Amino acid sequence: MADVNRPLPTGGAASPGNVVAVLRDAGPLTRQQLQTLLGLSRATLVERLDTLQRMRMVRTVGHHASSGGRRAALLEADRSSRVAVVGWLGASHVSIGISDLSGKVLVDHTERLPLGHTPSHVLPWLVDMARQQLSATGRGGDLAAVGLAVPGQIDQATGISIMPTTMPAWRDQPLRDTLADGLGVEVLLENDANALAYGEYLAAGSRQSTVLGVAVGTGIGAGVVIGGRPHRGATGCAGEIGHIRIEDRDERCSCGRRGCVAALASGKALVRQLRGDGVRSLPDVIRRVESGAPQAVAMATDAGRLVGTVLATVVTILNPNLVRVGGEIGSLAPFRAGLAETLTQQAHEVAAQGLDVGPAVLGERAPLVGMAGLAAEAVFDPAAIDRLAARP
Ligand SMILES: [Zn+2]
């Protein structure tokens, strides 16, 4: 899906990046149609298309059915010749896959990780797994980008993730540089709730949608897509709702403060609350809730209600079309029922009217699909194409 809000490419309307952008927006097109749309001379367009076909950014897809004369070749942005490695790292799992530039995930694999896992163990595994997947799919020579979704905020200037307190060993790690060294291409980092929201935005199929994505697993995060882009905020912490304080609550949070919603309603909090029931881990919580154990179901419902209360404020401020709830706890029916209950009761009446609140339609794959879409946007970014085209 083309980005309707893309800025004018730095190279101007005639730049290679803009030729691809127009083909993504309006293609497939004949050379004549492209020439008219772009206002280019035939010679300039031929030169641009030669460059772009060499770069595997543009390809021919059949012919325009014309009445008489020669049939004109149709051109489109080439979404299949290059691939991205897409990943999603969490407190208790890591997923990795290969996607094409239409945003389709071609293969993927998820591995559970013990709490307290470390970068020295997981990063080499990620690079190795990516290489294996590239080789198994025969796409080793086609890698164009890497996109990794991580919890917490990301310093986009340095490529360092300021991971949440649930992943202490990962704080201040040079994630982007380590992966770029390992795989030899540019690496895009995104907050996992933003990636979830972007995946759901793509699945919704409407460029105008404002999507609020909520991920409740070990921790709690939210992400929002506005105007076709994830909204990161001034310092990358937009949507970090886990540490919003719930009135009159005093439970200690891993962030050092008290009464945060994450200390009451996250997977980590539920493990603690159900400890007396023999619960020791997140999968234990999920099994109890899914088997209908009354105490676990009641706790999950209450947790959902608390998150719904926080989201009611967010929904009133952002007035989204869709709220999509994912993550291991977010996927539990009692949690989602509690969430929908307080959210619709407490959000502004007009913001709540017609608001579509539901599970992530992509399920657990939402963040990976979101990263596939974001990686494609990065590869097709007109300024990035212009830089590549200008290389000798
Ligand atoms: Zn906190």
PDB file of C-alpha atoms in Angstrom, residues 38-188:
ATOM      1  CA  LEU A  38       5.480  12.882 -14.418  1.00  0.00           C
ATOM      2  CA  GLY A  39       5.895  15.484 -17.163  1.00  0.00           C
ATOM      3  CA  LEU A  40       9.229  13.952 -18.217  1.00  0.00           C
ATOM      4  CA  SER A  41      10.867  13.827 -21.611  1.00  0.00           C
ATOM      5  CA  ARG A  42      10.893  10.398 -23.216  1.00  0.00           C
ATOM      6  CA  ALA A  43      14.708  10.248 -23.038  1.00  0.00           C
ATOM      7  CA  THR A  44      14.776  11.048 -19.298  1.00  0.00           C
ATOM      8  CA  LEU A  45      12.096   8.484 -18.542  1.00  0.00           C
ATOM      9  CA  VAL A  46      13.907   5.767 -20.509  1.00  0.00           C
ATOM     10  CA  GLU A  47      17.088   6.500 -18.553  1.00  0.00           C
ATOM     11  CA  ARG A  48      15.243   6.418 -15.208  1.00  0.00           C
ATOM     12  CA  LEU A  49      13.527   3.137 -16.059  1.00  0.00           C
ATOM     13  CA  ASP A  50      16.822   1.543 -17.127  1.00  0.00           C
ATOM     14  CA  THR A  51      18.356   2.469 -13.784  1.00  0.00           C
ATOM     15  CA  LEU A  52      15.309   1.263 -11.835  1.00  0.00           C
ATOM     16  CA  GLN A  53      15.075  -2.049 -13.680  1.00  0.00           C
ATOM     17  CA  ARG A  54      18.776  -2.657 -12.968  1.00  0.00           C
ATOM     18  CA  MET A  55      18.033  -1.912  -9.303  1.00  0.00           C
ATOM     19  CA  ARG A  56      15.098  -4.394  -9.457  1.00  0.00           C
ATOM     20  CA  MET A  57      12.728  -1.636  -8.318  1.00  0.00           C
ATOM     21  CA  VAL A  58      10.526  -1.674 -11.446  1.00  0.00           C
ATOM     22  CA  ARG A  59       9.398  -4.538 -13.665  1.00  0.00           C
ATOM     23  CA  THR A  60       7.234  -5.220 -16.701  1.00  0.00           C
ATOM     24  CA  VAL A  61       3.934  -6.995 -16.025  1.00  0.00           C
ATOM     25  CA  GLY A  62       2.235  -7.799 -19.282  1.00  0.00           C
ATOM     26  CA  HIS A  63       0.785  -5.464 -21.859  1.00  0.00           C
ATOM     27  CA  HIS A  64      -1.872  -2.813 -22.136  1.00  0.00           C
ATOM     28  CA  ALA A  65      -4.749  -3.950 -24.326  1.00  0.00           C
ATOM     29  CA  SER A  66      -4.855  -1.213 -26.939  1.00  0.00           C
ATOM     30  CA  SER A  67      -6.976  -0.810 -30.022  1.00  0.00           C
ATOM     31  CA  GLY A  68      -4.632  -1.305 -32.914  1.00  0.00           C
ATOM     32  CA  GLY A  69      -0.950  -0.556 -33.226  1.00  0.00           C
ATOM     33  CA  ARG A  70       1.716  -1.965 -30.888  1.00  0.00           C
ATOM     34  CA  ARG A  71       0.652  -3.186 -27.495  1.00  0.00           C
ATOM     35  CA  ALA A  72       2.372  -1.084 -24.830  1.00  0.00           C
ATOM     36  CA  ALA A  73       4.241  -2.790 -21.978  1.00  0.00           C
ATOM     37  CA  LEU A  74       2.850  -2.191 -18.467  1.00  0.00           C
ATOM     38  CA  LEU A  75       5.257  -1.263 -15.682  1.00  0.00           C
ATOM     39  CA  GLU A  76       4.874  -1.618 -11.940  1.00  0.00           C
ATOM     40  CA  ALA A  77       6.919  -1.242  -8.753  1.00  0.00           C
ATOM     41  CA  ASP A  78       8.679  -4.568  -8.245  1.00  0.00           C
ATOM     42  CA  ARG A  79       7.413  -5.921  -4.932  1.00  0.00           C
ATOM     43  CA  SER A  80       8.680  -9.470  -5.345  1.00  0.00           C
ATOM     44  CA  SER A  81      12.327  -9.356  -6.408  1.00  0.00           C
ATOM     45  CA  ARG A  82      13.668  -8.198  -3.030  1.00  0.00           C
ATOM     46  CA  VAL A  83      12.955  -9.437   0.484  1.00  0.00           C
ATOM     47  CA  ALA A  84      13.247  -8.274   4.083  1.00  0.00           C
ATOM     48  CA  VAL A  85      14.122 -10.112   7.263  1.00  0.00           C
ATOM     49  CA  VAL A  86      11.433  -9.303   9.820  1.00  0.00           C
ATOM     50  CA  GLY A  87      11.585 -10.026  13.520  1.00  0.00           C
ATOM     51  CA  TRP A  88       9.772  -9.472  16.780  1.00  0.00           C
ATOM     52  CA  LEU A  89      11.565  -9.729  20.081  1.00  0.00           C
ATOM     53  CA  GLY A  90       9.692  -9.870  23.386  1.00  0.00           C
ATOM     54  CA  ALA A  91      10.335 -10.619  27.035  1.00  0.00           C
ATOM     55  CA  SER A  92       9.491 -14.292  26.535  1.00  0.00           C
ATOM     56  CA  HIS A  93       9.751 -15.019  22.802  1.00  0.00           C
ATOM     57  CA  VAL A  94      11.432 -14.149  19.528  1.00  0.00           C
ATOM     58  CA  SER A  95       9.914 -14.457  16.037  1.00  0.00           C
ATOM     59  CA  ILE A  96      11.783 -14.173  12.782  1.00  0.00           C
ATOM     60  CA  GLY A  97      10.743 -14.457   9.141  1.00  0.00           C
ATOM     61  CA  ILE A  98      11.235 -13.401   5.544  1.00  0.00           C
ATOM     62  CA  SER A  99       8.817 -11.047   3.784  1.00  0.00           C
ATOM     63  CA  ASP A 100       8.552  -9.672   0.261  1.00  0.00           C
ATOM     64  CA  LEU A 101       8.043  -5.999  -0.534  1.00  0.00           C
ATOM     65  CA  SER A 102       4.268  -6.369  -0.872  1.00  0.00           C
ATOM     66  CA  GLY A 103       4.348  -6.899   2.908  1.00  0.00           C
ATOM     67  CA  LYS A 104       3.635 -10.622   2.683  1.00  0.00           C
ATOM     68  CA  VAL A 105       5.420 -12.817   5.244  1.00  0.00           C
ATOM     69  CA  LEU A 106       6.782 -15.786   3.276  1.00  0.00           C
ATOM     70  CA  VAL A 107       8.160 -17.884   6.152  1.00  0.00           C
ATOM     71  CA  ASP A 108       8.389 -17.328   9.884  1.00  0.00           C
ATOM     72  CA  HIS A 109       9.437 -19.114  13.032  1.00  0.00           C
ATOM     73  CA  THR A 110       8.825 -18.406  16.723  1.00  0.00           C
ATOM     74  CA  GLU A 111      10.937 -19.567  19.617  1.00  0.00           C
ATOM     75  CA  ARG A 112      10.040 -19.242  23.297  1.00  0.00           C
ATOM     76  CA  LEU A 113      12.755 -17.590  25.383  1.00  0.00           C
ATOM     77  CA  PRO A 114      13.344 -17.839  29.126  1.00  0.00           C
ATOM     78  CA  LEU A 115      12.670 -14.621  31.072  1.00  0.00           C
ATOM     79  CA  GLY A 116      15.935 -12.781  31.590  1.00  0.00           C
ATOM     80  CA  HIS A 117      17.370 -13.760  28.176  1.00  0.00           C
ATOM     81  CA  THR A 118      20.394 -11.804  26.993  1.00  0.00           C
ATOM     82  CA  PRO A 119      21.548 -10.170  23.738  1.00  0.00           C
ATOM     83  CA  SER A 120      24.789 -12.175  23.654  1.00  0.00           C
ATOM     84  CA  HIS A 121      22.672 -15.319  23.309  1.00  0.00           C
ATOM     85  CA  VAL A 122      19.726 -14.072  21.218  1.00  0.00           C
ATOM     86  CA  LEU A 123      21.346 -11.720  18.666  1.00  0.00           C
ATOM     87  CA  PRO A 124      23.733 -14.291  17.127  1.00  0.00           C
ATOM     88  CA  TRP A 125      20.803 -16.754  17.018  1.00  0.00           C
ATOM     89  CA  LEU A 126      18.661 -14.141  15.194  1.00  0.00           C
ATOM     90  CA  VAL A 127      21.356 -13.495  12.583  1.00  0.00           C
ATOM     91  CA  ASP A 128      21.950 -17.215  12.127  1.00  0.00           C
ATOM     92  CA  MET A 129      18.236 -18.020  11.817  1.00  0.00           C
ATOM     93  CA  ALA A 130      17.763 -15.192   9.281  1.00  0.00           C
ATOM     94  CA  ARG A 131      20.623 -16.557   7.162  1.00  0.00           C
ATOM     95  CA  GLN A 132      19.143 -20.065   7.336  1.00  0.00           C
ATOM     96  CA  GLN A 133      15.710 -18.803   6.260  1.00  0.00           C
ATOM     97  CA  LEU A 134      17.208 -16.762   3.401  1.00  0.00           C
ATOM     98  CA  SER A 135      19.116 -19.773   2.219  1.00  0.00           C
ATOM     99  CA  ALA A 136      16.165 -22.192   2.596  1.00  0.00           C
ATOM    100  CA  THR A 137      13.925 -19.888   0.532  1.00  0.00           C
ATOM    101  CA  GLY A 138      16.663 -19.300  -2.062  1.00  0.00           C
ATOM    102  CA  ARG A 139      16.510 -15.531  -1.375  1.00  0.00           C
ATOM    103  CA  GLY A 140      20.047 -15.013  -0.022  1.00  0.00           C
ATOM    104  CA  GLY A 141      20.916 -12.547  -2.784  1.00  0.00           C
ATOM    105  CA  ASP A 142      17.692 -10.551  -2.471  1.00  0.00           C
ATOM    106  CA  LEU A 143      17.911  -9.099   1.025  1.00  0.00           C
ATOM    107  CA  ALA A 144      17.061  -5.377   1.019  1.00  0.00           C
ATOM    108  CA  ALA A 145      16.291  -4.552   4.662  1.00  0.00           C
ATOM    109  CA  VAL A 146      15.826  -5.857   8.178  1.00  0.00           C
ATOM    110  CA  GLY A 147      12.927  -4.783  10.383  1.00  0.00           C
ATOM    111  CA  LEU A 148      12.800  -5.682  14.071  1.00  0.00           C
ATOM    112  CA  ALA A 149       9.945  -4.932  16.481  1.00  0.00           C
ATOM    113  CA  VAL A 150      10.956  -4.526  20.128  1.00  0.00           C
ATOM    114  CA  PRO A 151       9.120  -3.464  23.267  1.00  0.00           C
ATOM    115  CA  GLY A 152       9.909  -0.131  24.861  1.00  0.00           C
ATOM    116  CA  GLN A 153      11.140   3.028  23.246  1.00  0.00           C
ATOM    117  CA  ILE A 154      13.790   3.367  20.565  1.00  0.00           C
ATOM    118  CA  ASP A 155      16.257   6.186  20.056  1.00  0.00           C
ATOM    119  CA  GLN A 156      15.934   6.397  16.269  1.00  0.00           C
ATOM    120  CA  ALA A 157      19.059   8.583  15.978  1.00  0.00           C
ATOM    121  CA  THR A 158      21.366   5.977  17.507  1.00  0.00           C
ATOM    122  CA  GLY A 159      19.413   2.754  16.861  1.00  0.00           C
ATOM    123  CA  ILE A 160      19.563   1.929  20.537  1.00  0.00           C
ATOM    124  CA  SER A 161      16.512   0.528  22.235  1.00  0.00           C
ATOM    125  CA  ILE A 162      15.679   1.590  25.739  1.00  0.00           C
ATOM    126  CA  MET A 163      14.081  -1.713  26.622  1.00  0.00           C
ATOM    127  CA  PRO A 164      11.427  -2.085  29.292  1.00  0.00           C
ATOM    128  CA  THR A 165      12.283  -3.115  32.832  1.00  0.00           C
ATOM    129  CA  THR A 166      11.094  -6.661  32.002  1.00  0.00           C
ATOM    130  CA  MET A 167      14.209  -7.033  29.793  1.00  0.00           C
ATOM    131  CA  PRO A 168      17.056  -5.550  31.857  1.00  0.00           C
ATOM    132  CA  ALA A 169      19.899  -7.240  29.923  1.00  0.00           C
ATOM    133  CA  TRP A 170      18.751  -5.505  26.724  1.00  0.00           C
ATOM    134  CA  ARG A 171      18.900  -1.929  27.956  1.00  0.00           C
ATOM    135  CA  ASP A 172      21.030   0.438  25.868  1.00  0.00           C
ATOM    136  CA  GLN A 173      22.168  -2.242  23.416  1.00  0.00           C
ATOM    137  CA  PRO A 174      23.283  -1.066  19.923  1.00  0.00           C
ATOM    138  CA  LEU A 175      20.672  -3.323  18.318  1.00  0.00           C
ATOM    139  CA  ARG A 176      20.595  -1.644  14.917  1.00  0.00           C
ATOM    140  CA  ASP A 177      24.371  -1.720  14.399  1.00  0.00           C
ATOM    141  CA  THR A 178      24.746  -5.307  15.605  1.00  0.00           C
ATOM    142  CA  LEU A 179      22.074  -6.575  13.192  1.00  0.00           C
ATOM    143  CA  ALA A 180      23.343  -4.392  10.326  1.00  0.00           C
ATOM    144  CA  ASP A 181      26.846  -5.844  10.826  1.00  0.00           C
ATOM    145  CA  GLY A 182      25.444  -9.372  10.911  1.00  0.00           C
ATOM    146  CA  LEU A 183      23.180  -9.135   7.863  1.00  0.00           C
ATOM    147  CA  GLY A 184      24.807  -6.392   5.797  1.00  0.00           C
ATOM    148  CA  VAL A 185      21.756  -4.227   5.095  1.00  0.00           C
ATOM    149  CA  GLU A 186      19.945  -1.310   6.727  1.00  0.00           C
ATOM    150  CA  VAL A 187      18.006  -2.156   9.867  1.00  0.00           C
ATOM    151  CA  LEU A 188      14.735  -0.591  10.901  1.00  0.00           C
TER     152      LEU A 188
END
